[in-house]
Amino acid sequence: MATKNLSEYDINSIPSAEGMKFGIVVAEWNYQITGQLAKGAIDTLQKHGANFDNIFVKHVPGTFELTLGGQFFAEYTDVDAIILLGCVIQGETRHFDFICQGVTQGTTQLNMNYNLPVIFGVLTTDNEQQALDRSGGKLGNKGDEAAITAIKMVNLQREIEK
Ligand code: DLZ
């Protein structure tokens, strides 16, 4: 089965991110991966017109804390979208399941509670190689995909809000 390259998209279909403000929350756990996700997201936002001064990056200890980090952005700042970046790698215990469940449900809640795009940029992989492949490796970068999703959702909200 072919797997999608996370960095491939139709460049002409992306709205301009000029004037948009973004909060990015990055998990420190597996930082060799999440640092690359953040780099991909920041580069992609700028490539599509976002000003570097309108991109705010904060770190949290692990993926489980991404939701609260995102809530801080939603509650205390005027960003237009929030991008959550983490990487959970399957281990020998069920910790993986609990972290993934917590962050997915938490992200959905933030979207609904704040009426704000909160983008799920979390890799959930069986091993480190799968994560490397998706953080700037042979399958692209999930950070790029998260940035494009954020731009599209801000644009959609602005179109419908009018
Ligand atoms: C504890 C833990 C484990 C085992 N694995 C990961 C992981 O693969 N990726 C990740 O981002 N964080 C992991 N953590 C840390 C949790 O996300 C969280 O920081 C701690 O459980 C403290 O709440």
mmCIF file of C-alpha atoms and ligand atoms in Angstrom:
data_model
loop_
_atom_site.group_PDB
_atom_site.id
_atom_site.type_symbol
_atom_site.label_atom_id
_atom_site.label_comp_id
_atom_site.label_asym_id
_atom_site.label_seq_id
_atom_site.Cartn_x
_atom_site.Cartn_y
_atom_site.Cartn_z
ATOM 1 C CA MET A 1 0.000 0.000 0.000
ATOM 2 C CA ALA A 2 1.392 3.394 -0.974
ATOM 3 C CA THR A 3 1.633 5.925 1.846
ATOM 4 C CA LYS A 4 0.966 9.596 1.179
ATOM 5 C CA ASN A 5 3.928 11.973 1.189
ATOM 6 C CA LEU A 6 2.939 14.410 3.917
ATOM 7 C CA SER A 7 4.622 17.350 2.213
ATOM 8 C CA GLU A 8 2.852 17.006 -1.154
ATOM 9 C CA TYR A 9 -0.025 19.357 -1.895
ATOM 10 C CA ASP A 10 -1.388 21.484 -4.693
ATOM 11 C CA ILE A 11 0.431 24.770 -4.114
ATOM 12 C CA ASN A 12 -2.171 26.734 -6.090
ATOM 13 C CA SER A 13 -4.979 25.713 -3.763
ATOM 14 C CA ILE A 14 -3.395 27.232 -0.632
ATOM 15 C CA PRO A 15 -4.727 30.620 0.547
ATOM 16 C CA SER A 16 -2.252 33.297 1.582
ATOM 17 C CA ALA A 17 -1.267 33.221 5.263
ATOM 18 C CA GLU A 18 -0.350 36.907 5.235
ATOM 19 C CA GLY A 19 -1.653 38.588 8.399
ATOM 20 C CA MET A 20 -2.567 35.273 10.052
ATOM 21 C CA LYS A 21 -1.238 34.522 13.557
ATOM 22 C CA PHE A 22 -0.228 31.024 14.632
ATOM 23 C CA GLY A 23 0.634 29.383 17.952
ATOM 24 C CA ILE A 24 2.757 26.250 17.745
ATOM 25 C CA VAL A 25 3.124 23.890 20.709
ATOM 26 C CA VAL A 26 6.004 21.412 20.461
ATOM 27 C CA ALA A 27 6.524 18.354 22.677
ATOM 28 C CA GLU A 28 10.092 17.953 23.965
ATOM 29 C CA TRP A 29 9.748 14.166 24.158
ATOM 30 C CA ASN A 30 11.341 12.653 20.983
ATOM 31 C CA TYR A 31 12.694 16.120 20.163
ATOM 32 C CA GLN A 32 14.888 14.791 17.336
ATOM 33 C CA ILE A 33 11.546 14.224 15.598
ATOM 34 C CA THR A 34 9.367 17.033 16.968
ATOM 35 C CA GLY A 35 12.052 19.678 16.345
ATOM 36 C CA GLN A 36 11.929 18.711 12.670
ATOM 37 C CA LEU A 37 8.115 18.867 12.682
ATOM 38 C CA ALA A 38 8.357 22.399 14.089
ATOM 39 C CA LYS A 39 10.923 23.415 11.474
ATOM 40 C CA GLY A 40 8.679 22.070 8.711
ATOM 41 C CA ALA A 41 5.627 23.877 10.062
ATOM 42 C CA ILE A 42 7.409 27.227 10.503
ATOM 43 C CA ASP A 43 9.041 27.065 7.053
ATOM 44 C CA THR A 44 5.732 26.165 5.406
ATOM 45 C CA LEU A 45 3.793 28.952 7.147
ATOM 46 C CA GLN A 46 6.397 31.477 6.028
ATOM 47 C CA LYS A 47 6.486 30.052 2.512
ATOM 48 C CA HIS A 48 2.779 30.837 2.261
ATOM 49 C CA GLY A 49 3.040 34.401 3.499
ATOM 50 C CA ALA A 50 2.986 34.251 7.299
ATOM 51 C CA ASN A 51 5.263 36.768 8.983
ATOM 52 C CA PHE A 52 7.837 35.209 11.326
ATOM 53 C CA ASP A 53 6.726 37.689 14.027
ATOM 54 C CA ASN A 54 3.232 36.182 13.852
ATOM 55 C CA ILE A 55 4.421 32.645 14.609
ATOM 56 C CA PHE A 56 4.668 31.916 18.340
ATOM 57 C CA VAL A 57 6.411 28.713 19.429
ATOM 58 C CA LYS A 58 6.179 27.183 22.911
ATOM 59 C CA HIS A 59 7.392 23.852 24.276
ATOM 60 C CA VAL A 60 5.775 21.345 26.628
ATOM 61 C CA PRO A 61 7.363 18.235 28.199
ATOM 62 C CA GLY A 62 5.465 15.569 26.251
ATOM 63 C CA THR A 63 2.630 14.940 23.818
ATOM 64 C CA PHE A 64 0.200 14.487 26.697
ATOM 65 C CA GLU A 65 0.752 18.155 27.642
ATOM 66 C CA LEU A 66 0.071 19.477 24.128
ATOM 67 C CA THR A 67 -3.611 19.970 24.824
ATOM 68 C CA LEU A 68 -3.070 22.224 27.818
ATOM 69 C CA GLY A 69 -0.352 24.119 25.984
ATOM 70 C CA GLY A 70 -2.866 24.660 23.196
ATOM 71 C CA GLN A 71 -5.473 25.797 25.679
ATOM 72 C CA PHE A 72 -3.060 28.413 27.049
ATOM 73 C CA PHE A 73 -2.696 29.834 23.519
ATOM 74 C CA ALA A 74 -6.468 29.788 22.999
ATOM 75 C CA GLU A 75 -7.190 31.404 26.337
ATOM 76 C CA TYR A 76 -4.444 34.025 26.624
ATOM 77 C CA THR A 77 -3.525 35.070 23.062
ATOM 78 C CA ASP A 78 -5.200 36.217 19.858
ATOM 79 C CA VAL A 79 -3.751 33.603 17.498
ATOM 80 C CA ASP A 80 -5.939 32.501 14.570
ATOM 81 C CA ALA A 81 -4.895 28.845 14.757
ATOM 82 C CA ILE A 82 -2.890 26.522 16.959
ATOM 83 C CA ILE A 83 -0.681 23.683 15.780
ATOM 84 C CA LEU A 84 0.131 20.843 18.175
ATOM 85 C CA LEU A 85 3.282 18.873 17.306
ATOM 86 C CA GLY A 86 4.271 15.650 19.022
ATOM 87 C CA CYS A 87 5.545 12.162 18.411
ATOM 88 C CA VAL A 88 4.422 9.081 20.304
ATOM 89 C CA ILE A 89 6.357 5.894 19.606
ATOM 90 C CA GLN A 90 4.919 2.551 20.595
ATOM 91 C CA GLY A 91 6.766 1.009 23.544
ATOM 92 C CA GLU A 92 6.335 -2.152 25.567
ATOM 93 C CA THR A 93 3.563 -0.796 27.776
ATOM 94 C CA ARG A 94 0.110 0.694 27.184
ATOM 95 C CA HIS A 95 1.373 4.221 27.825
ATOM 96 C CA PHE A 96 1.211 4.840 24.054
ATOM 97 C CA ASP A 97 -2.545 4.199 24.018
ATOM 98 C CA PHE A 98 -3.274 6.497 26.929
ATOM 99 C CA ILE A 99 -1.193 9.386 25.560
ATOM 100 C CA CYS A 100 -2.719 9.056 22.072
ATOM 101 C CA GLN A 101 -6.241 8.848 23.461
ATOM 102 C CA GLY A 102 -5.664 11.867 25.719
ATOM 103 C CA VAL A 103 -4.233 14.116 23.024
ATOM 104 C CA THR A 104 -6.754 13.207 20.322
ATOM 105 C CA GLN A 105 -9.754 13.764 22.569
ATOM 106 C CA GLY A 106 -8.179 16.878 24.050
ATOM 107 C CA THR A 107 -7.535 18.361 20.610
ATOM 108 C CA THR A 108 -11.118 17.764 19.512
ATOM 109 C CA GLN A 109 -12.385 19.425 22.681
ATOM 110 C CA LEU A 110 -10.210 22.490 22.091
ATOM 111 C CA ASN A 111 -11.525 22.845 18.540
ATOM 112 C CA MET A 112 -15.103 22.723 19.751
ATOM 113 C CA ASN A 113 -14.751 24.736 22.964
ATOM 114 C CA TYR A 114 -12.842 27.647 21.440
ATOM 115 C CA ASN A 115 -14.286 27.642 17.891
ATOM 116 C CA LEU A 116 -10.676 27.864 16.746
ATOM 117 C CA PRO A 117 -8.642 25.637 14.443
ATOM 118 C CA VAL A 118 -6.413 23.445 16.614
ATOM 119 C CA ILE A 119 -4.421 21.185 14.335
ATOM 120 C CA PHE A 120 -3.406 17.653 15.247
ATOM 121 C CA GLY A 121 0.223 17.341 14.160
ATOM 122 C CA VAL A 122 1.095 14.262 16.181
ATOM 123 C CA LEU A 123 2.930 11.261 14.784
ATOM 124 C CA THR A 124 1.826 7.971 16.336
ATOM 125 C CA THR A 125 4.209 5.308 15.090
ATOM 126 C CA ASP A 126 5.316 1.752 15.757
ATOM 127 C CA ASN A 127 9.005 2.679 15.771
ATOM 128 C CA GLU A 128 11.502 5.527 15.412
ATOM 129 C CA GLN A 129 12.152 4.867 11.708
ATOM 130 C CA GLN A 130 8.494 5.446 10.837
ATOM 131 C CA ALA A 131 8.690 8.740 12.711
ATOM 132 C CA LEU A 132 11.914 9.776 10.946
ATOM 133 C CA ASP A 133 10.305 8.978 7.588
ATOM 134 C CA ARG A 134 7.453 11.402 8.427
ATOM 135 C CA SER A 135 9.473 14.255 9.943
ATOM 136 C CA GLY A 136 11.467 15.311 6.903
ATOM 137 C CA GLY A 137 12.363 11.834 5.615
ATOM 138 C CA LYS A 138 11.137 9.820 2.651
ATOM 139 C CA LEU A 139 7.446 10.378 3.435
ATOM 140 C CA GLY A 140 7.705 14.144 3.895
ATOM 141 C CA ASN A 141 7.029 16.117 7.038
ATOM 142 C CA LYS A 142 3.848 16.092 9.094
ATOM 143 C CA GLY A 143 4.751 19.608 10.254
ATOM 144 C CA ASP A 144 4.262 20.836 6.657
ATOM 145 C CA GLU A 145 0.883 19.119 6.487
ATOM 146 C CA ALA A 146 -0.191 20.624 9.825
ATOM 147 C CA ALA A 147 0.807 24.125 8.658
ATOM 148 C CA ILE A 148 -1.186 23.791 5.429
ATOM 149 C CA THR A 149 -4.193 22.528 7.378
ATOM 150 C CA ALA A 150 -3.952 25.503 9.753
ATOM 151 C CA ILE A 151 -3.863 28.024 6.887
ATOM 152 C CA LYS A 152 -6.826 26.369 5.160
ATOM 153 C CA MET A 153 -8.913 26.296 8.336
ATOM 154 C CA VAL A 154 -8.246 29.948 9.202
ATOM 155 C CA ASN A 155 -9.225 30.870 5.663
ATOM 156 C CA LEU A 156 -12.401 28.775 5.882
ATOM 157 C CA GLN A 157 -13.386 30.385 9.169
ATOM 158 C CA ARG A 158 -12.892 33.852 7.705
ATOM 159 C CA GLU A 159 -14.951 32.995 4.607
ATOM 160 C CA ILE A 160 -17.893 31.655 6.625
ATOM 161 C CA GLU A 161 -17.748 34.288 9.369
ATOM 162 C CA LYS A 162 -18.290 37.182 6.931
HETATM 163 C C1 DLZ B 1 5.910 8.980 29.380
HETATM 164 C C2 DLZ B 1 5.966 9.081 27.900
HETATM 165 C C3 DLZ B 1 6.232 7.951 27.118
HETATM 166 C C4 DLZ B 1 6.438 6.594 27.693
HETATM 167 N N1 DLZ B 1 6.307 8.035 25.782
HETATM 168 C C5 DLZ B 1 6.139 9.232 25.199
HETATM 169 C C6 DLZ B 1 6.221 9.358 23.780
HETATM 170 O O1 DLZ B 1 6.480 8.415 23.020
HETATM 171 N N2 DLZ B 1 6.017 10.604 23.246
HETATM 172 C C7 DLZ B 1 5.723 11.714 24.009
HETATM 173 O O2 DLZ B 1 5.554 12.800 23.466
HETATM 174 N N3 DLZ B 1 5.646 11.609 25.347
HETATM 175 C C8 DLZ B 1 5.850 10.411 25.954
HETATM 176 N N4 DLZ B 1 5.784 10.314 27.306
HETATM 177 C C9 DLZ B 1 5.570 11.562 28.100
HETATM 178 C C10 DLZ B 1 4.088 11.980 28.220
HETATM 179 O O3 DLZ B 1 3.632 12.616 27.034
HETATM 180 C C11 DLZ B 1 3.913 13.000 29.375
HETATM 181 O O4 DLZ B 1 4.834 14.046 29.218
HETATM 182 C C12 DLZ B 1 4.142 12.349 30.731
HETATM 183 O O5 DLZ B 1 3.318 11.222 30.896
HETATM 184 C C13 DLZ B 1 3.855 13.365 31.902
HETATM 185 O O6 DLZ B 1 2.485 13.776 31.856
#
